[in-house]
């Protein structure tokens, strides 16, 4: 039976490995793409829970500024470093399995949408560069909700926009916290375990684990 497949974007679809080379190239050897994005999420969650959500790009830029300011061997100014990394982030490729995986889901009759803590335009551009934006029915963002995932309202936004019932939707993501939030909202969950299938015991287990999007089979 066709399902609505909701895909996370950052790190789930986008391949951030190239950011490591950019960080090393500006002398920020201690910083990592994963560390930067984790700091961005930490700060974004804090804002969402307190004074109100801010756009992902704004939070990411400030988290990056803090990280680069702590780098003793940074080449050039912090501002220049921030601009170089943000420019690279805007042009990231997708993981090698994404294009074929999206095509397979669409061919199988599933409705595919993205749901990101980042902007809908970023997700659209990412998949346009990969030549598979046409396989996605809608690009959704928490910008239209005012809270970041994993708040229940973020997933409710996807259900409202697609008109689907939670029981007929599956979230695919690399992040356990995102999948835990989706499960709490009643969605099915698939852990795309790109780096590791390790799972925090404090979170609800996913329905399925896969290592590549091309492995996903839904019934």
Short mmCIF file of C-alpha atoms in Angstrom, two decimals:
data_model
loop_
_atom_site.label_atom_id
_atom_site.label_comp_id
_atom_site.label_asym_id
_atom_site.label_seq_id
_atom_site.Cartn_x
_atom_site.Cartn_y
_atom_site.Cartn_z
CA UNK A 1 0.00 0.00 0.00
CA UNK A 2 1.48 3.40 -0.95
CA UNK A 3 2.62 5.52 1.97
CA UNK A 4 3.62 9.11 2.50
CA UNK A 5 7.38 9.08 3.02
CA UNK A 6 8.69 12.09 4.91
CA UNK A 7 12.41 12.66 4.51
CA UNK A 8 14.67 14.68 6.77
CA UNK A 9 17.17 16.76 4.80
CA UNK A 10 20.40 17.76 6.57
CA UNK A 11 22.77 14.77 6.74
CA UNK A 12 19.93 12.42 5.77
CA UNK A 13 19.95 13.57 2.15
CA UNK A 14 22.86 16.02 2.06
CA UNK A 15 26.45 14.77 2.19
CA UNK A 16 28.35 17.08 4.53
CA UNK A 17 31.75 15.43 4.07
CA UNK A 18 33.00 18.26 1.83
CA UNK A 19 32.61 20.70 4.71
CA UNK A 20 35.46 18.93 6.49
CA UNK A 21 37.83 19.93 3.70
CA UNK A 22 36.61 23.52 3.83
CA UNK A 23 37.09 23.70 7.60
CA UNK A 24 40.58 22.22 7.31
CA UNK A 25 41.38 24.66 4.51
CA UNK A 26 40.72 27.67 6.74
CA UNK A 27 42.75 26.28 9.62
CA UNK A 28 39.80 25.08 11.68
CA UNK A 29 41.17 21.59 12.07
CA UNK A 30 39.45 20.88 15.38
CA UNK A 31 35.99 21.70 14.03
CA UNK A 32 33.93 19.06 12.24
CA UNK A 33 30.75 19.25 10.15
CA UNK A 34 28.99 16.97 12.62
CA UNK A 35 30.06 19.10 15.57
CA UNK A 36 28.93 22.30 13.89
CA UNK A 37 25.53 20.91 12.95
CA UNK A 38 25.09 19.43 16.43
CA UNK A 39 25.80 22.87 17.93
CA UNK A 40 23.30 24.38 15.50
CA UNK A 41 20.63 21.92 16.60
CA UNK A 42 21.41 22.48 20.28
CA UNK A 43 20.99 26.23 19.92
CA UNK A 44 17.95 25.88 17.68
CA UNK A 45 16.25 23.57 20.16
CA UNK A 46 16.97 26.01 22.99
CA UNK A 47 15.46 28.92 21.08
CA UNK A 48 12.46 26.87 20.03
CA UNK A 49 11.78 25.94 23.66
CA UNK A 50 12.25 29.44 25.08
CA UNK A 51 12.01 32.72 23.19
CA UNK A 52 10.96 31.31 19.83
CA UNK A 53 12.42 29.50 16.84
CA UNK A 54 14.86 31.25 14.52
CA UNK A 55 15.70 30.36 10.91
CA UNK A 56 18.15 27.47 10.60
CA UNK A 57 20.64 29.49 8.56
CA UNK A 58 20.79 32.22 11.21
CA UNK A 59 21.38 29.75 14.01
CA UNK A 60 23.93 27.81 11.95
CA UNK A 61 25.85 30.97 11.14
CA UNK A 62 26.13 32.00 14.78
CA UNK A 63 27.06 28.49 15.95
CA UNK A 64 29.78 28.46 13.30
CA UNK A 65 31.03 31.86 14.41
CA UNK A 66 31.48 30.60 17.96
CA UNK A 67 33.31 27.47 16.79
CA UNK A 68 35.68 29.37 14.50
CA UNK A 69 36.42 32.02 17.11
CA UNK A 70 37.84 29.26 19.31
CA UNK A 71 40.23 28.00 16.60
CA UNK A 72 43.80 29.16 17.38
CA UNK A 73 45.12 28.49 13.87
CA UNK A 74 42.27 30.01 11.89
CA UNK A 75 43.46 31.56 8.64
CA UNK A 76 41.86 34.92 7.98
CA UNK A 77 39.02 36.48 9.91
CA UNK A 78 36.15 34.68 11.58
CA UNK A 79 33.76 36.50 9.25
CA UNK A 80 35.62 35.27 6.17
CA UNK A 81 35.65 31.73 7.52
CA UNK A 82 31.94 31.81 8.23
CA UNK A 83 31.20 32.98 4.69
CA UNK A 84 33.34 30.25 3.13
CA UNK A 85 31.73 27.47 5.12
CA UNK A 86 28.19 28.77 4.62
CA UNK A 87 28.83 29.06 0.87
CA UNK A 88 29.99 25.43 0.79
CA UNK A 89 26.97 24.36 2.83
CA UNK A 90 24.70 25.98 0.25
CA UNK A 91 26.22 23.85 -2.52
CA UNK A 92 26.48 20.45 -0.85
CA UNK A 93 25.75 17.33 -2.91
CA UNK A 94 23.41 14.53 -1.91
CA UNK A 95 24.63 11.14 -0.77
CA UNK A 96 25.28 8.67 -3.56
CA UNK A 97 22.17 6.60 -2.80
CA UNK A 98 19.69 9.49 -2.72
CA UNK A 99 18.81 9.91 -6.39
CA UNK A 100 18.14 6.22 -7.01
CA UNK A 101 16.37 5.89 -3.67
CA UNK A 102 13.99 8.75 -4.38
CA UNK A 103 13.25 7.46 -7.86
CA UNK A 104 12.49 4.01 -6.49
CA UNK A 105 10.09 5.38 -3.89
CA UNK A 106 8.24 7.43 -6.49
CA UNK A 107 8.10 4.50 -8.92
CA UNK A 108 6.64 2.32 -6.16
CA UNK A 109 3.79 4.80 -5.85
CA UNK A 110 4.78 6.38 -2.55
CA UNK A 111 4.28 10.08 -2.01
CA UNK A 112 7.58 11.69 -1.05
CA UNK A 113 7.97 14.95 0.86
CA UNK A 114 10.81 16.56 2.76
CA UNK A 115 10.51 18.05 6.23
CA UNK A 116 13.44 20.06 7.49
CA UNK A 117 14.46 22.34 10.31
CA UNK A 118 16.07 24.28 7.46
CA UNK A 119 14.29 26.13 4.71
CA UNK A 120 12.15 24.55 2.02
CA UNK A 121 14.18 26.44 -0.59
CA UNK A 122 17.39 24.81 0.63
CA UNK A 123 15.90 21.33 0.31
CA UNK A 124 14.54 22.11 -3.13
CA UNK A 125 17.89 23.46 -4.34
CA UNK A 126 19.72 20.44 -2.95
CA UNK A 127 17.56 18.02 -4.91
CA UNK A 128 17.46 20.21 -8.00
CA UNK A 129 21.25 20.03 -8.16
CA UNK A 130 20.93 16.25 -7.91
CA UNK A 131 18.33 16.21 -10.69
CA UNK A 132 15.63 14.54 -8.58
CA UNK A 133 13.49 17.41 -7.28
CA UNK A 134 10.68 16.18 -9.51
CA UNK A 135 10.47 12.98 -7.43
CA UNK A 136 9.38 15.02 -4.40
CA UNK A 137 5.76 16.11 -4.03
CA UNK A 138 6.35 18.86 -1.48
CA UNK A 139 9.20 20.60 0.30
CA UNK A 140 8.13 21.39 3.86
CA UNK A 141 9.86 23.40 6.57
CA UNK A 142 9.36 24.12 10.24
CA UNK A 143 9.65 27.80 9.26
CA UNK A 144 5.90 27.63 8.67
CA UNK A 145 5.24 26.26 12.15
CA UNK A 146 7.41 28.27 14.53
CA UNK A 147 8.97 25.28 16.31
CA UNK A 148 11.78 22.94 15.30
CA UNK A 149 11.55 19.20 15.08
CA UNK A 150 11.23 17.13 17.22
CA UNK A 151 8.27 19.17 18.51
CA UNK A 152 5.01 17.39 17.75
CA UNK A 153 3.68 20.44 15.87
CA UNK A 154 6.41 20.07 13.24
CA UNK A 155 5.19 16.60 12.30
CA UNK A 156 1.56 17.72 12.56
CA UNK A 157 2.41 20.37 9.96
CA UNK A 158 3.53 17.66 7.53
CA UNK A 159 0.34 15.71 8.14
CA UNK A 160 -1.77 18.81 7.59
CA UNK A 161 0.01 19.76 4.37
CA UNK A 162 -0.17 16.26 2.91
CA UNK A 163 -3.63 15.41 4.21
CA UNK A 164 -2.30 12.05 5.36
CA UNK A 165 -2.99 10.16 8.57
CA UNK A 166 -0.03 9.58 10.86
CA UNK A 167 -0.48 5.81 10.55
CA UNK A 168 0.07 6.10 6.79
CA UNK A 169 3.27 8.15 7.08
CA UNK A 170 6.87 7.12 7.61
CA UNK A 171 9.73 9.43 8.57
CA UNK A 172 13.18 8.54 7.26
CA UNK A 173 16.11 10.20 9.03
CA UNK A 174 19.64 9.67 10.27
CA UNK A 175 18.94 11.33 13.62
CA UNK A 176 17.47 9.24 16.46
CA UNK A 177 16.02 12.36 18.13
CA UNK A 178 14.03 13.14 14.97
CA UNK A 179 12.70 9.61 14.69
CA UNK A 180 11.77 9.59 18.38
CA UNK A 181 9.76 12.77 17.84
CA UNK A 182 8.02 11.29 14.82
CA UNK A 183 7.16 8.12 16.73
CA UNK A 184 5.69 10.22 19.56
CA UNK A 185 3.52 11.94 16.93
CA UNK A 186 2.25 8.58 15.68
CA UNK A 187 4.33 8.19 12.51
CA UNK A 188 6.23 5.16 11.34
CA UNK A 189 10.01 5.46 11.52
CA UNK A 190 13.01 4.31 9.50
CA UNK A 191 16.54 4.87 10.76
CA UNK A 192 18.89 5.57 7.86
CA UNK A 193 22.02 4.45 9.65
CA UNK A 194 24.66 5.94 7.38
CA UNK A 195 27.52 6.07 9.87
CA UNK A 196 26.37 3.70 12.60
CA UNK A 197 23.30 1.75 13.62
CA UNK A 198 23.94 2.56 17.30
CA UNK A 199 20.73 3.71 18.95
CA UNK A 200 20.16 5.53 22.28
CA UNK A 201 18.12 3.30 24.59
CA UNK A 202 16.24 6.34 25.91
CA UNK A 203 14.47 6.72 22.54
CA UNK A 204 11.71 4.62 21.03
CA UNK A 205 13.13 2.03 18.65
CA UNK A 206 12.59 2.65 14.92
CA UNK A 207 10.41 0.35 12.88
CA UNK A 208 13.24 -0.37 10.46
CA UNK A 209 16.95 0.24 10.00
CA UNK A 210 18.61 0.62 6.61
CA UNK A 211 22.10 1.63 5.50
CA UNK A 212 21.09 3.32 2.23
CA UNK A 213 17.91 4.88 0.89
CA UNK A 214 17.91 2.35 -1.94
CA UNK A 215 17.29 -0.41 0.64
CA UNK A 216 13.95 1.05 1.71
CA UNK A 217 10.96 -1.18 1.03
CA UNK A 218 7.58 -0.17 2.45
CA UNK A 219 4.33 -2.12 2.39
#
